[in-house]
PDB file of C-alpha atoms in Angstrom:
ATOM      1  CA  ARG A   1     113.572  79.933 118.865  1.00 42.00           C
ATOM      2  CA  THR A   2     112.739  78.370 115.516  1.00 42.00           C
ATOM      3  CA  SER A   3     109.210  77.947 114.204  1.00 48.00           C
ATOM      4  CA  SER A   4     107.247  75.005 115.541  1.00 51.00           C
ATOM      5  CA  TYR A   5     106.076  74.321 111.993  1.00 45.00           C
ATOM      6  CA  PRO A   6     108.119  71.881 109.848  1.00 48.00           C
ATOM      7  CA  ARG A   7     109.759  73.189 106.704  1.00 50.00           C
ATOM      8  CA  ALA A   8     107.626  72.742 103.614  1.00 50.00           C
ATOM      9  CA  SER A   9     109.002  70.653 100.790  1.00 50.00           C
ATOM     10  CA  PRO A  10     110.004  72.693  97.700  1.00 49.00           C
ATOM     11  CA  SER A  11     107.836  70.337  95.650  1.00 48.00           C
ATOM     12  CA  ALA A  12     104.776  71.604  97.541  1.00 58.00           C
ATOM     13  CA  MET A  13     104.992  74.917  95.646  1.00 67.00           C
ATOM     14  CA  ASP A  14     103.707  75.044  92.088  1.00 82.00           C
ATOM     15  CA  SER A  15     103.156  77.896  89.643  1.00 88.00           C
ATOM     16  CA  LEU A  16      99.563  78.407  90.792  1.00 88.00           C
ATOM     17  CA  GLY A  17     100.668  78.590  94.413  1.00 89.00           C
ATOM     18  CA  ALA A  18     103.381  81.050  93.449  1.00 91.00           C
ATOM     19  CA  ARG A  19     100.897  83.262  91.625  1.00 93.00           C
ATOM     20  CA  ARG A  20      98.570  83.242  94.608  1.00 93.00           C
ATOM     21  CA  LEU A  21     101.392  84.288  96.905  1.00 94.00           C
ATOM     22  CA  LEU A  22     102.334  87.086  94.524  1.00 96.00           C
ATOM     23  CA  GLU A  23      98.703  88.214  94.646  1.00 97.00           C
ATOM     24  CA  LEU A  24      98.950  88.304  98.437  1.00 97.00           C
ATOM     25  CA  TYR A  25     102.164  90.310  98.265  1.00 97.00           C
ATOM     26  CA  GLY A  26     100.419  92.743  95.913  1.00 98.00           C
ATOM     27  CA  ILE A  27      97.632  93.234  98.454  1.00 98.00           C
ATOM     28  CA  CYS A  28     100.255  93.871 101.115  1.00 98.00           C
ATOM     29  CA  THR A  29     101.621  96.711  98.978  1.00 98.00           C
ATOM     30  CA  ARG A  30      98.515  98.686  99.942  1.00 98.00           C
ATOM     31  CA  LEU A  31      99.873  98.876 103.491  1.00 98.00           C
ATOM     32  CA  LYS A  32     102.733 100.999 102.111  1.00 98.00           C
ATOM     33  CA  ARG A  33     100.256 103.431 100.556  1.00 97.00           C
ATOM     34  CA  THR A  34      97.660 103.544 103.341  1.00 97.00           C
ATOM     35  CA  LYS A  35      98.351 106.490 105.624  1.00 97.00           C
ATOM     36  CA  ARG A  36      97.568 106.175 109.314  1.00 97.00           C
ATOM     37  CA  THR A  37      94.170 107.779 109.807  1.00 95.00           C
ATOM     38  CA  GLY A  38      94.930 109.545 113.075  1.00 95.00           C
ATOM     39  CA  TRP A  39      97.771 111.546 111.552  1.00 97.00           C
ATOM     40  CA  VAL A  40      95.790 112.395 108.425  1.00 96.00           C
ATOM     41  CA  LEU A  41      92.911 113.770 110.493  1.00 94.00           C
ATOM     42  CA  ARG A  42      95.343 115.980 112.441  1.00 96.00           C
ATOM     43  CA  ASP A  43      96.906 117.369 109.259  1.00 97.00           C
ATOM     44  CA  VAL A  44     100.323 115.846 109.886  1.00 98.00           C
ATOM     45  CA  GLN A  45     102.563 116.497 106.919  1.00 97.00           C
ATOM     46  CA  GLU A  46     103.789 113.349 105.146  1.00 97.00           C
ATOM     47  CA  PRO A  47     102.167 110.989 107.671  1.00 98.00           C
ATOM     48  CA  GLU A  48     103.491 107.478 108.099  1.00 98.00           C
ATOM     49  CA  SER A  49     101.867 104.515 106.377  1.00 98.00           C
ATOM     50  CA  VAL A  50     100.461 101.459 108.081  1.00 98.00           C
ATOM     51  CA  ALA A  51     103.514  99.541 106.844  1.00 98.00           C
ATOM     52  CA  ASP A  52     105.804 102.126 108.478  1.00 98.00           C
ATOM     53  CA  HIS A  53     103.996 101.593 111.764  1.00 98.00           C
ATOM     54  CA  MET A  54     104.105  97.797 111.485  1.00 98.00           C
ATOM     55  CA  TYR A  55     107.829  97.766 110.726  1.00 98.00           C
ATOM     56  CA  ARG A  56     108.880  99.793 113.740  1.00 98.00           C
ATOM     57  CA  ALA A  57     106.399  97.909 115.934  1.00 98.00           C
ATOM     58  CA  SER A  58     108.163  94.707 114.861  1.00 98.00           C
ATOM     59  CA  ILE A  59     111.555  96.164 115.794  1.00 98.00           C
ATOM     60  CA  ILE A  60     110.177  97.226 119.171  1.00 98.00           C
ATOM     61  CA  ALA A  61     108.783  93.734 119.714  1.00 98.00           C
ATOM     62  CA  LEU A  62     112.134  92.195 118.755  1.00 98.00           C
ATOM     63  CA  THR A  63     114.018  94.310 121.284  1.00 98.00           C
ATOM     64  CA  ALA A  64     111.428  94.367 124.086  1.00 98.00           C
ATOM     65  CA  ALA A  65     110.347  90.728 124.192  1.00 98.00           C
ATOM     66  CA  GLU A  66     113.386  89.575 126.148  1.00 97.00           C
ATOM     67  CA  TRP A  67     112.813  92.272 128.773  1.00 97.00           C
ATOM     68  CA  GLU A  68     109.247  91.035 129.207  1.00 98.00           C
ATOM     69  CA  GLY A  69     110.337  87.389 129.202  1.00 98.00           C
ATOM     70  CA  VAL A  70     108.119  86.332 126.314  1.00 98.00           C
ATOM     71  CA  ASP A  71     108.757  84.364 123.108  1.00 98.00           C
ATOM     72  CA  THR A  72     110.646  86.823 120.887  1.00 98.00           C
ATOM     73  CA  SER A  73     109.931  85.047 117.602  1.00 98.00           C
ATOM     74  CA  LYS A  74     106.231  84.848 118.333  1.00 98.00           C
ATOM     75  CA  ALA A  75     106.042  88.483 119.415  1.00 98.00           C
ATOM     76  CA  VAL A  76     107.810  89.693 116.266  1.00 98.00           C
ATOM     77  CA  LYS A  77     105.580  87.606 113.990  1.00 98.00           C
ATOM     78  CA  MET A  78     102.521  88.887 115.804  1.00 98.00           C
ATOM     79  CA  ALA A  79     103.663  92.472 115.316  1.00 98.00           C
ATOM     80  CA  LEU A  80     104.174  91.765 111.625  1.00 98.00           C
ATOM     81  CA  VAL A  81     100.580  90.569 111.142  1.00 98.00           C
ATOM     82  CA  HIS A  82      98.679  92.647 113.717  1.00 97.00           C
ATOM     83  CA  ASP A  83      97.501  95.253 111.170  1.00 97.00           C
ATOM     84  CA  LEU A  84      97.643  93.058 108.076  1.00 97.00           C
ATOM     85  CA  ALA A  85      93.876  93.279 107.521  1.00 97.00           C
ATOM     86  CA  GLU A  86      94.184  97.020 106.982  1.00 97.00           C
ATOM     87  CA  ALA A  87      95.485  96.264 103.501  1.00 97.00           C
ATOM     88  CA  ILE A  88      91.830  95.572 102.649  1.00 97.00           C
ATOM     89  CA  VAL A  89      89.702  97.384 105.219  1.00 95.00           C
ATOM     90  CA  GLY A  90      91.902 100.440 105.698  1.00 93.00           C
ATOM     91  CA  ASP A  91      92.925 102.024 108.997  1.00 93.00           C
ATOM     92  CA  ILE A  92      89.643 102.216 110.904  1.00 89.00           C
ATOM     93  CA  ALA A  93      90.000 104.858 113.618  1.00 82.00           C
ATOM     94  CA  PRO A  94      87.927 105.182 116.829  1.00 77.00           C
ATOM     95  CA  GLY A  95      86.250 108.294 115.417  1.00 74.00           C
ATOM     96  CA  ASP A  96      85.001 106.520 112.296  1.00 81.00           C
ATOM     97  CA  GLY A  97      81.818 105.352 114.027  1.00 84.00           C
ATOM     98  CA  VAL A  98      82.535 101.650 113.468  1.00 89.00           C
ATOM     99  CA  SER A  99      81.771  99.423 116.449  1.00 91.00           C
ATOM    100  CA  LYS A 100      84.428  97.138 117.865  1.00 90.00           C
ATOM    101  CA  GLU A 101      82.399  94.122 116.776  1.00 93.00           C
ATOM    102  CA  GLU A 102      81.943  95.399 113.221  1.00 93.00           C
ATOM    103  CA  LYS A 103      85.628  96.310 112.965  1.00 93.00           C
ATOM    104  CA  HIS A 104      86.577  92.800 114.044  1.00 94.00           C
ATOM    105  CA  ARG A 105      84.135  91.264 111.554  1.00 96.00           C
ATOM    106  CA  ARG A 106      85.552  93.270 108.663  1.00 96.00           C
ATOM    107  CA  GLU A 107      89.127  92.508 109.637  1.00 96.00           C
ATOM    108  CA  LYS A 108      88.414  88.800 110.123  1.00 97.00           C
ATOM    109  CA  ASN A 109      86.897  88.630 106.637  1.00 97.00           C
ATOM    110  CA  ALA A 110      89.955  90.431 105.259  1.00 97.00           C
ATOM    111  CA  MET A 111      92.299  87.992 107.002  1.00 97.00           C
ATOM    112  CA  ASP A 112      90.312  85.031 105.634  1.00 96.00           C
ATOM    113  CA  GLU A 113      90.624  86.501 102.134  1.00 97.00           C
ATOM    114  CA  MET A 114      94.333  87.138 102.430  1.00 97.00           C
ATOM    115  CA  THR A 115      95.270  83.834 104.017  1.00 96.00           C
ATOM    116  CA  SER A 116      93.276  81.962 101.383  1.00 95.00           C
ATOM    117  CA  LEU A 117      96.098  82.955  99.036  1.00 95.00           C
ATOM    118  CA  VAL A 118      98.777  81.344 101.183  1.00 93.00           C
ATOM    119  CA  CYS A 119     100.301  78.197  99.707  1.00 81.00           C
ATOM    120  CA  GLY A 120     100.511  75.665 102.533  1.00 76.00           C
ATOM    121  CA  SER A 121      98.186  75.182 105.468  1.00 78.00           C
ATOM    122  CA  GLN A 122     100.944  75.653 108.054  1.00 91.00           C
ATOM    123  CA  ALA A 123     101.757  79.263 107.197  1.00 93.00           C
ATOM    124  CA  LYS A 124      98.066  80.059 106.753  1.00 94.00           C
ATOM    125  CA  GLU A 125      97.287  78.619 110.179  1.00 95.00           C
ATOM    126  CA  GLU A 126     100.161  80.449 111.809  1.00 96.00           C
ATOM    127  CA  ILE A 127      99.148  83.832 110.386  1.00 97.00           C
ATOM    128  CA  MET A 128      95.536  83.422 111.451  1.00 97.00           C
ATOM    129  CA  THR A 129      96.444  82.068 114.884  1.00 97.00           C
ATOM    130  CA  LEU A 130      98.811  84.966 115.551  1.00 98.00           C
ATOM    131  CA  TRP A 131      96.256  87.541 114.415  1.00 98.00           C
ATOM    132  CA  GLU A 132      93.425  86.024 116.448  1.00 98.00           C
ATOM    133  CA  GLU A 133      95.685  85.771 119.504  1.00 98.00           C
ATOM    134  CA  TYR A 134      96.576  89.445 119.124  1.00 98.00           C
ATOM    135  CA  GLU A 135      92.898  90.356 118.837  1.00 97.00           C
ATOM    136  CA  MET A 136      92.099  88.460 122.036  1.00 97.00           C
ATOM    137  CA  GLY A 137      95.004  90.160 123.792  1.00 97.00           C
ATOM    138  CA  THR A 138      95.266  87.696 126.678  1.00 96.00           C
ATOM    139  CA  THR A 139      98.545  85.819 126.138  1.00 98.00           C
ATOM    140  CA  PRO A 140     101.852  87.340 127.335  1.00 98.00           C
ATOM    141  CA  GLU A 141     102.982  87.922 123.745  1.00 98.00           C
ATOM    142  CA  ALA A 142      99.663  89.512 122.738  1.00 98.00           C
ATOM    143  CA  MET A 143      99.689  91.775 125.793  1.00 98.00           C
ATOM    144  CA  LEU A 144     103.195  92.935 124.908  1.00 98.00           C
ATOM    145  CA  VAL A 145     102.343  93.541 121.235  1.00 98.00           C
ATOM    146  CA  LYS A 146      99.218  95.465 122.266  1.00 98.00           C
ATOM    147  CA  ASP A 147     101.511  97.678 124.318  1.00 98.00           C
ATOM    148  CA  VAL A 148     103.993  97.878 121.452  1.00 98.00           C
ATOM    149  CA  ASP A 149     101.208  99.101 119.158  1.00 98.00           C
ATOM    150  CA  LYS A 150     100.418 101.963 121.530  1.00 98.00           C
ATOM    151  CA  LEU A 151     104.076 102.652 122.255  1.00 98.00           C
ATOM    152  CA  GLU A 152     104.969 103.020 118.583  1.00 98.00           C
ATOM    153  CA  MET A 153     102.118 105.510 118.230  1.00 98.00           C
ATOM    154  CA  ILE A 154     103.284 107.794 121.026  1.00 98.00           C
ATOM    155  CA  ILE A 155     106.896 107.586 119.833  1.00 98.00           C
ATOM    156  CA  GLN A 156     105.655 108.752 116.442  1.00 98.00           C
ATOM    157  CA  ALA A 157     103.470 111.445 117.994  1.00 98.00           C
ATOM    158  CA  ARG A 158     106.447 112.818 119.897  1.00 98.00           C
ATOM    159  CA  GLU A 159     108.504 112.903 116.708  1.00 98.00           C
ATOM    160  CA  TYR A 160     105.780 114.735 114.801  1.00 98.00           C
ATOM    161  CA  GLU A 161     105.466 117.250 117.630  1.00 98.00           C
ATOM    162  CA  GLU A 162     109.186 118.001 117.490  1.00 97.00           C
ATOM    163  CA  GLU A 163     109.472 117.976 113.698  1.00 97.00           C
ATOM    164  CA  GLN A 164     106.301 119.900 112.847  1.00 97.00           C
ATOM    165  CA  GLY A 165     105.685 122.023 115.958  1.00 96.00           C
ATOM    166  CA  MET A 166     102.386 120.298 116.698  1.00 96.00           C
ATOM    167  CA  ASN A 167     100.515 119.457 119.894  1.00 97.00           C
ATOM    168  CA  LEU A 168      99.312 115.869 119.755  1.00 98.00           C
ATOM    169  CA  GLN A 169      98.371 115.548 123.408  1.00 97.00           C
ATOM    170  CA  GLU A 170      95.263 113.499 122.626  1.00 96.00           C
ATOM    171  CA  PHE A 171      97.396 110.581 121.483  1.00 97.00           C
ATOM    172  CA  PHE A 172      99.218 110.513 124.791  1.00 97.00           C
ATOM    173  CA  ASP A 173      95.950 110.901 126.679  1.00 97.00           C
ATOM    174  CA  SER A 174      94.411 107.959 124.785  1.00 95.00           C
ATOM    175  CA  THR A 175      97.159 105.632 126.014  1.00 96.00           C
ATOM    176  CA  LYS A 176      97.431 106.882 129.591  1.00 96.00           C
ATOM    177  CA  GLY A 177      96.899 103.997 132.010  1.00 96.00           C
ATOM    178  CA  LYS A 178      96.408 101.564 129.119  1.00 97.00           C
ATOM    179  CA  PHE A 179      99.788  99.832 129.176  1.00 98.00           C
ATOM    180  CA  THR A 180      99.571  96.418 130.848  1.00 98.00           C
ATOM    181  CA  THR A 181     103.126  95.017 130.716  1.00 98.00           C
ATOM    182  CA  ASP A 182     106.037  96.153 132.839  1.00 98.00           C
ATOM    183  CA  THR A 183     108.134  96.704 129.721  1.00 98.00           C
ATOM    184  CA  GLY A 184     105.416  98.696 127.996  1.00 98.00           C
ATOM    185  CA  LYS A 185     104.894 100.882 131.057  1.00 98.00           C
ATOM    186  CA  LEU A 186     108.627 101.543 131.447  1.00 98.00           C
ATOM    187  CA  LEU A 187     109.141 102.479 127.804  1.00 98.00           C
ATOM    188  CA  ALA A 188     105.994 104.662 127.734  1.00 98.00           C
ATOM    189  CA  GLU A 189     107.128 106.471 130.867  1.00 98.00           C
ATOM    190  CA  GLU A 190     110.465 107.198 129.236  1.00 98.00           C
ATOM    191  CA  VAL A 191     108.788 108.508 126.054  1.00 98.00           C
ATOM    192  CA  ASN A 192     106.684 110.863 128.180  1.00 97.00           C
ATOM    193  CA  ARG A 193     109.701 111.908 130.232  1.00 97.00           C
ATOM    194  CA  LEU A 194     111.662 112.786 127.078  1.00 96.00           C
ATOM    195  CA  ARG A 195     108.668 114.630 125.678  1.00 97.00           C
ATOM    196  CA  ASP A 196     108.284 116.713 128.843  1.00 94.00           C
ATOM    197  CA  SER A 197     111.982 117.571 128.883  1.00 91.00           C
ATOM    198  CA  HIS A 198     111.790 119.077 125.397  1.00 83.00           C
ATOM    199  CA  ARG A 199     108.644 121.148 125.834  1.00 74.00           C
TER     200      ARG A 199
END
């Protein structure tokens, strides 16, 4: 399904708009350098970056959306932006002592800052709408991407266990009973089944 937003005219972009977009892209580079906090705290060697996580989450959304019967394009876009704010606020983990409300406030401010650099109100609106919908977690696409976020984490945990001889049980425990979509539950069950078969 194509975007519901009309294509912007090339004349709408000027050199100032281009520079602002390049500034946004520069901020996004931080996602490639920001290591996922959970892995760092557990002394995982060469832990993935936030960008690594977001990329595979997007691939999972692309391939799982049809199974769940949700809008594939919307789910993939949501997966692409769901951790975008971490380019500014970093990867805030549950153990960091930051309340859910404060985390949301920081991330909302970061999203406002980043989308202020977007040339064209349509793309800006779409990014913010997708992020806010994900945060609310109530639409079918948001529920799937919430599951995808957790699923990507346990897939990665299983890989680190096998590659580095670690026990990362706490990551599996933290997601137990938390999957809400049929597709998320099925895939998580399979991850756990494969993990058990190799222990």
